[in-house]
XYZ file of C-alpha atoms in Angstrom:
746
model
C -37.563 -22.388 48.588
C -38.397 -20.770 51.874
C -36.004 -19.015 54.174
C -33.633 -21.199 56.132
C -34.050 -18.983 59.206
C -37.164 -20.918 60.133
C -35.177 -24.122 60.578
C -34.676 -24.064 64.325
C -32.744 -27.318 64.299
C -29.533 -27.356 62.302
C -29.302 -31.126 62.508
C -31.227 -33.262 60.105
C -34.350 -34.889 61.586
C -33.472 -38.464 60.939
C -35.540 -41.535 61.728
C -33.815 -43.035 64.793
C -34.271 -46.704 63.900
C -32.081 -46.492 60.786
C -28.345 -46.939 61.161
C -25.944 -48.605 63.527
C -25.843 -47.947 67.286
C -23.256 -48.957 69.865
C -23.340 -49.397 73.604
C -20.548 -47.904 75.781
C -17.464 -50.116 75.645
C -15.171 -51.153 78.513
C -17.558 -49.934 81.211
C -17.755 -51.564 84.600
C -21.125 -52.928 85.721
C -21.709 -49.904 87.918
C -20.727 -47.395 85.215
C -22.959 -49.120 82.670
C -25.985 -49.085 84.978
C -25.322 -45.433 85.865
C -25.174 -44.553 82.172
C -28.444 -46.316 81.355
C -30.207 -44.752 84.339
C -28.962 -41.287 83.351
C -30.137 -41.754 79.754
C -33.557 -42.969 80.874
C -33.822 -40.009 83.243
C -33.063 -37.596 80.400
C -35.801 -39.202 78.327
C -38.383 -38.796 81.072
C -37.344 -35.211 81.809
C -37.608 -34.145 78.177
C -41.008 -35.836 77.836
C -42.522 -34.263 80.947
C -41.054 -30.852 80.036
C -41.762 -30.749 76.308
C -40.708 -27.935 74.023
C -43.350 -25.328 73.202
C -43.337 -26.536 69.591
C -43.995 -30.147 70.546
C -46.838 -31.698 68.546
C -48.305 -34.023 71.160
C -51.597 -34.538 69.341
C -49.869 -36.944 66.930
C -48.481 -40.238 68.251
C -49.563 -39.183 71.750
C -50.806 -42.606 72.828
C -47.726 -44.389 71.498
C -45.432 -41.818 73.113
C -47.100 -42.036 76.526
C -46.986 -45.831 76.410
C -43.273 -45.869 75.547
C -42.435 -43.355 78.277
C -44.298 -45.429 80.840
C -42.286 -48.515 79.879
C -39.005 -46.608 80.148
C -40.099 -45.324 83.551
C -40.525 -48.913 84.758
C -37.104 -49.801 83.339
C -35.663 -46.831 85.210
C -36.948 -48.340 88.449
C -34.957 -51.471 87.575
C -31.814 -49.484 86.828
C -32.118 -47.407 89.998
C -32.470 -50.560 92.095
C -29.464 -52.170 90.420
C -27.440 -48.993 90.853
C -28.149 -48.966 94.593
C -27.325 -52.672 94.826
C -23.986 -52.202 93.088
C -23.100 -49.195 95.215
C -23.623 -51.163 98.427
C -21.922 -54.331 97.187
C -18.394 -55.166 98.347
C -17.427 -56.487 94.880
C -19.544 -54.561 92.335
C -17.404 -55.533 89.366
C -18.593 -59.171 89.386
C -22.154 -58.877 90.666
C -23.970 -59.767 87.407
C -23.506 -62.720 85.053
C -22.295 -62.095 81.500
C -25.752 -62.752 80.009
C -27.194 -59.926 82.127
C -24.452 -57.521 81.040
C -25.205 -58.287 77.404
C -28.885 -57.537 78.036
C -28.010 -54.246 79.740
C -25.940 -53.180 76.746
C -28.887 -53.888 74.462
C -31.188 -52.030 76.862
C -28.886 -49.008 76.634
C -29.260 -49.012 72.836
C -33.022 -49.477 73.150
C -33.436 -46.547 75.573
C -31.208 -44.397 73.353
C -33.357 -45.186 70.317
C -36.525 -44.543 72.303
C -35.178 -41.122 73.273
C -34.360 -40.332 69.634
C -37.787 -41.481 68.462
C -39.562 -39.245 70.969
C -37.353 -36.299 69.999
C -38.034 -37.031 66.335
C -41.779 -36.818 66.981
C -41.501 -33.652 69.074
C -39.316 -31.828 66.530
C -41.097 -32.890 63.363
C -43.860 -30.880 61.732
C -47.515 -31.828 62.017
C -47.884 -32.612 58.332
C -44.756 -34.746 58.278
C -45.972 -36.798 61.256
C -49.338 -37.174 59.590
C -47.843 -38.342 56.293
C -45.519 -40.786 58.049
C -48.151 -41.905 60.564
C -48.159 -45.654 59.742
C -44.353 -45.865 59.547
C -43.786 -43.998 62.830
C -46.447 -46.086 64.564
C -44.565 -49.134 63.324
C -41.378 -47.802 64.915
C -43.077 -47.574 68.306
C -44.346 -51.129 67.875
C -40.856 -52.367 66.980
C -39.467 -50.910 70.213
C -42.234 -52.625 72.198
C -41.342 -55.945 70.628
C -37.657 -55.458 71.392
C -38.442 -54.656 75.035
C -40.420 -57.885 75.240
C -37.546 -59.882 73.727
C -34.914 -58.389 76.049
C -37.035 -58.956 79.145
C -37.576 -62.563 78.073
C -33.822 -63.239 78.053
C -32.929 -61.062 81.037
C -31.947 -63.424 83.930
C -34.182 -61.904 86.620
C -33.308 -64.614 89.136
C -29.634 -63.641 89.028
C -30.346 -59.958 89.661
C -31.778 -60.469 93.172
C -34.539 -57.936 92.654
C -36.902 -56.793 95.361
C -40.458 -58.087 95.164
C -42.021 -54.827 93.988
C -39.395 -54.185 91.285
C -39.653 -57.746 90.014
C -43.428 -57.501 89.949
C -43.262 -54.346 87.808
C -40.769 -55.914 85.391
C -42.852 -59.072 85.013
C -45.962 -56.978 84.440
C -44.110 -54.967 81.777
C -42.962 -58.243 80.216
C -46.529 -59.502 79.876
C -47.791 -56.183 78.497
C -45.129 -55.890 75.811
C -45.765 -59.484 74.719
C -49.421 -58.598 74.114
C -48.778 -55.180 72.521
C -50.054 -54.651 69.002
C -49.448 -52.045 66.357
C -51.567 -48.980 67.115
C -52.431 -46.412 64.469
C -54.768 -43.656 65.637
C -57.967 -43.900 63.552
C -58.615 -40.145 63.564
C -55.072 -39.462 62.350
C -55.551 -41.933 59.525
C -58.844 -40.320 58.581
C -57.173 -36.904 58.447
C -54.347 -38.342 56.353
C -56.845 -39.707 53.844
C -58.576 -36.322 53.811
C -55.266 -34.707 52.878
C -54.919 -37.140 49.994
C -58.434 -36.285 48.835
C -57.471 -32.581 48.594
C -54.541 -33.513 46.376
C -56.801 -35.689 44.262
C -59.173 -32.774 43.712
C -56.312 -30.574 42.509
C -55.153 -33.387 40.263
C -58.602 -33.482 38.687
C -58.413 -29.744 38.011
C -60.781 -28.817 40.845
C -60.140 -26.528 43.811
C -60.990 -28.022 47.253
C -63.754 -26.413 49.283
C -62.251 -23.603 51.444
C -64.337 -24.610 54.468
C -63.079 -28.175 54.314
C -59.515 -26.903 54.039
C -60.101 -24.640 57.038
C -61.482 -27.507 59.107
C -58.573 -29.779 58.227
C -55.706 -27.322 58.620
C -56.934 -25.144 61.481
C -59.279 -27.337 63.523
C -57.622 -30.733 63.123
C -53.990 -30.060 62.256
C -53.766 -27.056 64.559
C -52.039 -24.792 62.024
C -53.429 -21.517 63.319
C -51.594 -18.761 61.448
C -49.420 -17.977 58.448
C -46.212 -18.330 60.431
C -47.077 -21.897 61.447
C -48.009 -22.612 57.858
C -44.639 -21.378 56.624
C -42.828 -23.492 59.222
C -44.676 -26.568 57.974
C -43.679 -25.785 54.388
C -40.036 -25.287 55.295
C -39.847 -28.535 57.241
C -41.305 -30.523 54.347
C -38.924 -28.830 51.916
C -36.037 -29.832 54.162
C -37.144 -33.448 53.926
C -37.438 -33.159 50.140
C -33.925 -31.819 49.696
C -32.461 -34.248 52.204
C -34.217 -37.102 50.374
C -35.448 -38.421 53.695
C -35.600 -42.214 53.755
C -38.090 -43.622 51.269
C -40.128 -40.428 51.033
C -42.431 -40.055 48.027
C -41.169 -36.815 46.458
C -44.219 -36.290 44.278
C -46.465 -36.644 47.329
C -44.352 -34.253 49.401
C -44.290 -31.753 46.548
C -48.075 -31.893 46.360
C -48.479 -31.373 50.103
C -46.062 -28.426 50.051
C -48.027 -26.836 47.202
C -51.323 -27.482 48.989
C -50.013 -25.976 52.236
C -48.679 -22.905 50.423
C -52.078 -22.424 48.820
C -53.808 -22.733 52.207
C -51.428 -20.216 53.712
C -52.755 -17.447 51.478
C -56.293 -18.741 51.123
C -56.924 -19.152 54.858
C -54.646 -16.522 56.383
C -54.477 -14.004 53.531
C -51.441 -11.743 54.031
C -51.540 -11.459 57.801
C -47.828 -12.280 57.986
C -46.217 -8.941 57.258
C -42.886 -9.765 58.914
C -41.074 -10.751 55.733
C -38.776 -7.750 56.056
C -37.854 -8.660 59.596
C -36.204 -11.940 58.609
C -34.771 -10.619 55.372
C -33.321 -7.487 56.939
C -31.653 -9.017 60.005
C -28.376 -9.557 58.179
C -28.659 -6.251 56.313
C -29.213 -4.228 59.500
C -26.232 -5.858 61.150
C -24.107 -5.278 58.067
C -25.194 -1.630 57.948
C -24.276 -1.217 61.591
C -20.874 -2.721 61.015
C -20.307 -0.544 57.980
C -21.157 2.589 59.959
C -18.341 1.755 62.365
C -15.881 2.045 59.501
C -14.336 -1.342 60.193
C -15.357 -4.824 61.159
C -15.170 -5.981 64.739
C -12.565 -8.712 64.814
C -13.721 -9.933 68.219
C -16.821 -11.790 66.992
C -16.872 -15.553 67.352
C -18.124 -18.064 64.824
C -21.258 -19.876 66.049
C -20.374 -23.412 67.080
C -23.018 -24.940 64.811
C -21.379 -23.261 61.808
C -18.021 -24.987 62.395
C -17.085 -28.373 60.983
C -16.640 -30.951 63.793
C -13.546 -32.282 62.000
C -11.617 -29.160 61.007
C -13.285 -26.797 63.530
C -13.328 -24.184 60.752
C -16.328 -22.353 59.305
C -18.112 -24.683 56.900
C -18.286 -23.527 53.273
C -20.193 -26.489 51.864
C -21.998 -28.305 54.718
C -23.197 -31.804 53.868
C -25.080 -34.511 55.766
C -23.802 -38.063 56.098
C -25.903 -41.212 56.367
C -25.863 -40.854 60.166
C -27.495 -37.445 60.058
C -24.386 -35.508 61.136
C -23.231 -32.401 59.272
C -19.636 -31.753 58.170
C -17.846 -29.570 55.667
C -17.676 -31.475 52.377
C -13.894 -31.287 52.010
C -13.278 -32.523 55.564
C -15.627 -35.516 55.482
C -14.441 -36.555 52.017
C -10.853 -36.534 53.289
C -11.973 -38.555 56.335
C -13.586 -41.203 54.136
C -10.687 -41.220 51.674
C -8.401 -42.140 54.562
C -10.334 -45.390 54.941
C -12.661 -44.514 57.829
C -16.128 -46.077 57.683
C -17.608 -44.535 60.833
C -19.141 -41.158 61.575
C -16.536 -38.954 63.336
C -19.112 -37.364 65.637
C -21.388 -40.240 66.616
C -19.193 -43.271 66.018
C -21.976 -44.943 64.031
C -21.171 -46.930 60.913
C -21.692 -45.024 57.675
C -24.345 -46.900 55.709
C -23.070 -45.319 52.474
C -20.779 -42.530 51.281
C -23.481 -40.374 49.693
C -23.403 -36.787 50.984
C -26.551 -34.655 51.000
C -26.164 -30.828 50.924
C -27.434 -29.193 54.115
C -29.101 -26.230 52.413
C -30.731 -24.897 55.564
C -27.402 -24.594 57.365
C -25.603 -23.332 54.268
C -28.117 -20.484 53.916
C -27.690 -19.544 57.580
C -23.901 -19.518 57.203
C -24.183 -17.412 54.062
C -26.366 -14.845 55.811
C -24.052 -14.759 58.818
C -21.024 -14.266 56.561
C -22.774 -11.477 54.676
C -23.619 -9.728 57.934
C -20.006 -9.895 59.111
C -18.416 -8.956 55.797
C -16.887 -12.393 55.268
C -16.626 -13.605 51.647
C -18.758 -16.695 51.197
C -19.282 -18.022 47.696
C -21.987 -20.635 47.275
C -20.550 -23.860 45.837
C -21.752 -24.459 42.298
C -22.493 -28.081 43.161
C -24.832 -27.059 45.951
C -27.723 -26.194 43.632
C -26.940 -28.619 40.842
C -29.764 -30.983 41.730
C -32.410 -28.386 42.670
C -34.144 -28.465 39.309
C -34.080 -32.264 39.095
C -35.587 -32.553 42.576
C -38.232 -29.980 41.661
C -39.055 -32.039 38.587
C -39.461 -35.138 40.747
C -41.835 -33.196 43.018
C -43.869 -31.697 40.172
C -46.941 -33.897 40.326
C -50.090 -32.738 38.593
C -51.624 -31.889 41.954
C -48.595 -29.760 42.885
C -48.720 -27.901 39.571
C -52.420 -27.104 39.917
C -52.053 -26.033 43.550
C -49.129 -23.766 42.660
C -51.171 -22.235 39.870
C -53.982 -21.476 42.302
C -51.434 -19.863 44.649
C -49.910 -17.839 41.815
C -53.313 -16.371 40.958
C -53.706 -15.124 44.520
C -50.182 -13.662 44.607
C -50.414 -11.893 41.249
C -53.796 -10.453 42.201
C -52.309 -9.126 45.438
C -49.504 -7.435 43.492
C -52.064 -5.246 41.769
C -54.454 -4.523 44.662
C -52.550 -5.095 47.919
C -50.891 -2.682 50.292
C -47.139 -2.072 50.201
C -46.512 -4.706 52.875
C -48.789 -7.210 51.138
C -47.035 -6.584 47.838
C -43.691 -7.224 49.544
C -44.926 -10.595 50.765
C -46.423 -11.407 47.356
C -43.264 -10.637 45.392
C -41.196 -12.679 47.809
C -43.475 -15.680 47.376
C -43.524 -15.295 43.595
C -39.726 -15.250 43.649
C -39.672 -18.520 45.595
C -42.398 -20.071 43.468
C -40.528 -19.207 40.259
C -37.228 -20.547 41.571
C -37.895 -24.082 40.384
C -40.266 -25.651 37.936
C -40.853 -24.768 34.313
C -44.620 -24.870 34.830
C -44.447 -22.358 37.676
C -42.380 -19.897 35.642
C -44.641 -20.140 32.632
C -47.896 -19.799 34.566
C -46.746 -16.838 36.685
C -45.777 -14.894 33.573
C -48.964 -15.878 31.746
C -50.974 -14.418 34.617
C -49.423 -10.991 34.054
C -46.809 -10.900 36.798
C -44.036 -9.200 34.779
C -45.837 -5.836 34.258
C -46.607 -5.805 37.989
C -43.059 -6.726 39.026
C -41.372 -4.072 36.880
C -42.475 -1.022 38.933
C -41.047 -2.648 42.062
C -37.574 -2.473 40.516
C -37.364 1.219 41.478
C -39.023 0.690 44.865
C -37.501 2.452 47.867
C -38.029 -0.750 49.829
C -34.763 -2.759 49.505
C -36.529 -6.065 50.170
C -39.202 -5.427 47.543
C -36.604 -4.394 44.966
C -34.364 -7.381 45.663
C -37.229 -9.858 45.480
C -38.635 -8.235 42.328
C -35.395 -8.418 40.340
C -34.805 -11.977 41.567
C -38.332 -12.973 40.576
C -37.735 -11.574 37.085
C -34.426 -13.447 36.957
C -36.155 -16.705 37.878
C -38.892 -16.095 35.328
C -36.328 -15.330 32.603
C -34.905 -18.845 32.865
C -37.965 -20.005 30.927
C -37.257 -19.130 27.283
C -40.843 -18.136 26.598
C -40.637 -15.431 29.277
C -37.569 -13.683 27.863
C -39.636 -11.988 25.176
C -42.219 -10.901 27.766
C -39.494 -9.229 29.821
C -37.822 -7.533 26.856
C -41.148 -6.406 25.385
C -42.325 -4.886 28.661
C -41.816 -1.143 28.246
C -39.058 0.179 30.480
C -38.293 -3.180 32.080
C -34.786 -3.465 30.618
C -33.982 0.085 31.695
C -35.115 -0.695 35.228
C -33.035 -3.881 35.373
C -29.966 -1.882 34.350
C -30.894 0.701 36.973
C -30.854 -1.996 39.667
C -27.508 -3.239 38.354
C -26.047 0.257 38.672
C -27.654 1.495 41.873
C -29.542 -1.366 43.502
C -30.132 -1.107 47.231
C -28.494 -4.420 48.091
C -25.567 -6.452 46.798
C -27.858 -9.358 46.010
C -30.158 -7.118 43.985
C -27.240 -5.891 41.862
C -25.895 -9.422 41.436
C -29.275 -10.730 40.339
C -29.687 -7.848 37.905
C -26.385 -8.895 36.295
C -27.604 -12.485 36.225
C -30.831 -11.325 34.548
C -28.865 -9.601 31.779
C -26.822 -12.766 31.386
C -30.025 -14.790 30.995
C -31.575 -12.355 28.517
C -28.384 -11.989 26.472
C -28.546 -15.677 25.597
C -31.057 -14.709 22.878
C -29.145 -13.302 19.922
C -31.713 -10.705 18.862
C -31.661 -9.124 22.338
C -27.898 -8.581 22.452
C -27.951 -5.333 20.481
C -30.753 -3.930 22.641
C -28.796 -4.690 25.803
C -25.580 -3.226 24.367
C -27.408 -0.074 23.276
C -29.147 0.305 26.633
C -27.450 3.299 28.332
C -25.265 2.197 31.229
C -25.683 -1.555 30.724
C -22.182 -2.419 29.479
C -20.530 0.047 31.836
C -22.387 -1.398 34.835
C -21.408 -4.937 33.866
C -17.781 -3.820 33.554
C -17.907 -2.245 37.003
C -19.436 -5.406 38.423
C -16.683 -7.479 36.819
C -14.035 -5.212 38.328
C -15.414 -4.568 41.811
C -18.223 -7.049 42.396
C -18.484 -10.092 44.625
C -17.325 -13.472 43.276
C -20.872 -14.349 42.278
C -21.458 -10.926 40.743
C -18.230 -11.100 38.725
C -19.243 -14.515 37.422
C -22.621 -13.278 36.185
C -21.105 -10.095 34.753
C -18.410 -11.896 32.765
C -20.940 -14.388 31.404
C -23.179 -11.508 30.287
C -20.229 -9.764 28.638
C -19.230 -13.013 26.972
C -22.711 -13.380 25.487
C -22.708 -9.765 24.316
C -19.257 -10.233 22.746
C -20.734 -12.639 20.227
C -22.579 -9.689 18.692
C -20.410 -8.443 15.835
C -20.525 -4.720 16.605
C -20.262 -4.985 20.394
C -16.568 -4.037 20.435
C -17.264 -0.320 20.115
C -19.319 -0.192 23.288
C -16.956 -2.595 25.024
C -13.999 -0.297 24.412
C -15.826 2.946 25.132
C -17.445 1.732 28.372
C -14.387 0.091 29.921
C -15.551 -3.487 29.427
C -12.437 -4.386 27.438
C -10.118 -3.281 30.241
C -12.262 -5.124 32.756
C -12.034 -8.326 30.703
C -8.258 -8.001 30.405
C -7.977 -7.609 34.169
C -10.360 -10.511 34.761
C -8.018 -12.941 33.009
C -5.969 -12.917 36.219
C -9.028 -13.918 38.299
C -9.275 -17.695 38.483
C -13.031 -17.594 39.002
C -13.799 -15.725 35.766
C -10.619 -16.113 33.695
C -12.076 -18.752 31.386
C -15.020 -16.628 30.274
C -12.949 -13.430 30.144
C -10.437 -15.039 27.772
C -13.277 -16.346 25.621
C -14.803 -12.870 25.389
C -11.435 -11.374 24.453
C -10.980 -13.965 21.715
C -14.297 -12.868 20.229
C -13.675 -9.144 20.567
C -10.169 -9.294 19.106
C -11.549 -10.317 15.764
C -11.601 -6.532 15.343
C -8.052 -5.216 14.610
C -8.528 -2.090 16.753
C -9.367 -4.261 19.771
C -6.411 -6.558 19.099
C -4.059 -3.578 18.970
C -5.498 -2.178 22.192
C -5.097 -5.498 24.041
C -1.646 -6.150 22.537
C -0.414 -2.763 23.699
C -0.685 -4.016 27.285
C 2.197 -6.329 28.087
C 0.298 -7.593 31.135
C -2.522 -8.861 28.934
C -0.217 -11.195 27.001
C 1.403 -12.410 30.239
C -2.047 -13.094 31.740
C -3.152 -15.128 28.727
C 0.049 -17.155 28.820
C -0.414 -17.724 32.541
C -3.886 -19.060 31.781
C -2.390 -21.379 29.135
C -0.061 -22.686 31.810
C -2.385 -23.290 34.753
C -5.991 -22.864 33.651
C -8.687 -25.447 33.069
C -8.858 -27.231 29.721
C -11.494 -24.765 28.516
C -9.542 -21.812 29.889
C -6.401 -22.924 28.045
C -8.456 -23.282 24.878
C -9.833 -19.745 25.198
C -6.415 -18.314 26.076
C -4.640 -19.800 23.062
C -7.581 -18.726 20.862
C -7.226 -15.167 22.182
C -3.491 -15.121 21.480
C -4.080 -16.516 17.997
C -6.615 -13.758 17.268
C -4.215 -11.203 18.736
C -1.482 -12.255 16.313
C -3.838 -12.637 13.368
C -5.457 -9.204 13.738
C -2.647 -7.306 15.425
C -0.084 -7.523 12.665
C 3.575 -8.399 12.376
C 4.810 -6.428 15.386
C 2.370 -7.986 17.839
C 3.050 -11.443 16.454
C 6.776 -10.934 17.006
C 6.127 -9.814 20.555
C 4.060 -12.918 21.260
C 6.624 -15.191 19.572
C 9.389 -13.843 21.798
C 7.491 -14.512 25.041
C 9.449 -16.910 27.292
C 8.259 -20.521 27.329
C 5.634 -19.987 24.624
C 7.003 -22.968 22.685
C 6.684 -25.343 25.622
C 3.149 -24.144 26.367
C 2.122 -24.705 22.760
C 3.679 -28.170 22.815
C 1.715 -29.084 25.894
C -1.552 -27.873 24.393
C -0.851 -29.646 21.105
C -0.493 -32.958 22.909
C -2.998 -32.552 25.785
C -5.458 -29.815 24.800
C -8.974 -29.976 23.433
C -9.544 -30.329 19.717
C -10.152 -26.610 19.250
C -7.178 -25.721 21.461
C -4.851 -27.915 19.378
C -6.136 -26.307 16.192
C -5.593 -22.790 17.545
C -2.148 -23.714 18.888
C -1.131 -24.991 15.456
C -2.291 -21.761 13.833
C -0.482 -19.648 16.412
C 2.746 -21.580 15.936
C 2.507 -21.222 12.148
C 2.041 -17.471 12.469
C 5.067 -17.239 14.754
C 7.038 -19.105 12.067
C 5.834 -16.769 9.312
C 6.750 -13.627 11.206
C 10.456 -14.537 11.131
C 12.873 -12.568 9.025
C 16.670 -12.806 8.632
C 17.010 -10.008 11.163
C 14.751 -11.706 13.731
C 15.923 -15.290 13.683
C 17.438 -15.116 17.142
C 14.427 -15.464 19.384
C 16.365 -16.355 22.488
C 13.154 -17.317 24.252
C 13.146 -21.057 24.737
C 12.072 -22.037 21.229
C 15.426 -23.838 20.634
C 15.339 -27.627 20.430
C 17.947 -30.285 19.994
C 16.870 -32.145 16.876
C 17.715 -35.680 17.942
C 16.151 -35.596 21.418
C 13.082 -33.872 20.029
C 12.211 -36.957 18.059
C 12.195 -39.141 21.135
C 10.932 -36.634 23.668
C 8.972 -33.813 22.039
C 8.393 -32.045 25.369
C 12.114 -31.626 26.102
C 13.583 -28.111 25.956
C 17.127 -26.792 25.787
C 18.316 -26.357 29.327
C 19.908 -22.916 29.051
C 20.628 -19.992 26.770
C 23.173 -17.240 27.051
C 22.456 -13.698 26.072
C 24.180 -14.253 22.787
C 22.833 -17.690 22.000
C 21.079 -18.129 18.685
C 18.192 -20.612 18.592
C 17.511 -22.864 15.663
C 14.995 -21.665 13.121
C 11.420 -21.548 14.306
C 10.526 -23.524 11.192
C 12.793 -26.311 12.427
C 11.225 -26.072 15.878
C 7.802 -26.310 14.347
C 8.736 -29.368 12.354
C 10.064 -31.032 15.482
C 7.106 -30.017 17.605
C 4.419 -31.343 15.354
C 5.790 -34.650 14.129
C 2.838 -36.770 13.169
C 0.532 -33.721 12.904
C 1.308 -32.740 9.291
C -2.313 -32.922 8.281
C -3.381 -30.591 11.067
C -0.768 -27.962 10.297
C -1.171 -28.172 6.526
C -4.912 -27.761 6.969
C -4.213 -24.416 8.638
C -1.932 -23.130 5.848
C -3.730 -20.496 3.862
C -6.625 -20.553 6.324
C -6.049 -17.813 8.828
C -9.151 -18.774 10.783
C -10.477 -22.298 10.951
C -14.142 -23.033 11.681
C -14.935 -23.001 15.374
């Protein structure tokens, strides 16, 4: 998707007529009238001083009509405000029915203000697509004005003749108002649908007709405006705005992207400017030798509840953004209102605010603040892309891809930078996009950019190859491209940016999923060493990709030689202590230690055994499974001495008990094998383990998790064989199945 920097508004553009609204409570008559008059004045000021980006050509007639009605209401409020100010008893000037009407008028003016802001901040294409619905919203407000004026007790307000005449005139006009949909806007909307229909039929729309529609009628005059339109529509897609048709929006986004390059070619050569803002700032900070601790966090990046920097910003049903952990805690405490606006929460579904999250991530990168993207944040990206992948969108994207790939081979350096960036974004989602881009010969053209001196071009090129590699059919194209693997490893070792190196590691992870490519990656000079360095010194995301790549490579039978020689084994042992990558690191060790030399090397480090036991104690279910599997392989391949050392580790018995009763099926099987090996390693001279394996026979039958409370230095535990028999009551079949089978099937 496109860069989040183009989202000028960090708050979701939400249709203002959905949701609950409340009038000010416990206000006196004078305060209420003052509040309504102030709100109406703000509406008029913002309308007569519109933002430069305001799109007045859409909904102009409806907007002007609504503003005129609010202006007449403001005359009423100003008169009432003056009357209350001069009254000797302002608190009881109006009857209760009038106060109720004023409260409803406050809500109406507030909604009118939001509707006008919604129209001024929305993109042209979005307003065009939602033209009938938005026109209906204006009509609904007109009807509500008519209803409120019908029940407003004008006789009790003692209005002057001119004010009353204006209100009565407004009353008659709103009664007669009808739904107005601009005919030219509707014609343009139908024209847009006809372009999509042509793509759906496998035809490309006439360029002159596209130019007339986008430039002359929509007013999209350059590539920058085109990109802004795309980004706004993508925001609506990912926010699942109201009842939006995702397939339609996906088609319009694809059509607009095609028009961007068809109509405006590559005139927008400022891609580096946006991409390098954070990098330039980071470089400046790095040159100072230390970070400036005096910087302040932008207010929009802080959660309104916790006031801390948001790590996973999400949007509630009211359109407000909070950090996920804070708003979940708020709702778990029984609150059903929005903390910021006070509106009722229509539902508890939280939508990721990707635009804001990307801005926070870039800001954190610039200031040297660790900021790991939540795994859940992108979980639905592919499913949403699938929902948007209409036939028209696919065909339009294919037409765009042809232009971009062609520009990679014939364009200038700046044009190639723009092209590779767009190919990266186009390949980010959608199986069809990935397949078609590769089929059009993009990979041979992307490979040379991997050693580009332009950091942006290199970063986008390796990320584009990563995105393309997700499609299984493209993996062979990448591996078969001469020199491509070497260049990917080169980026991993010496890439210009952190993201480039991370994405190179992720590319190797993706490619190593194919078994026949594992040996080629292992044999590639510098590949394993670079992954080990990334696992040791990389960012959280980089370490995750590196350990997954090493895990995949570990499944190759002869990988252990390279792993030991290039430092990957030591890196994996150290990674067991890292919660973020411990699970995969333990799994890789379990695979590598099938080789006795590796088992001896790992077993020689006391810290490695302690780390694996720590993972058995506090890791995830999968992490515990991998840890006990690694220890079992260590004992199996490492010999009697290593097995004794493992058996004498404090609390090993209790950890194995816990896994036997609560672990996964494979974890229980490995725990049973490990316990049996600890039993077999006993000898008359090594019966006294003194390590917590002792059990009281009678209590063990009723409470198998109970341990002896204390041991002196000279205490002698019961035989491990007795402990085993007490531990695994009811599991005879499982243990007996492991006898004589040193390794059970995985």
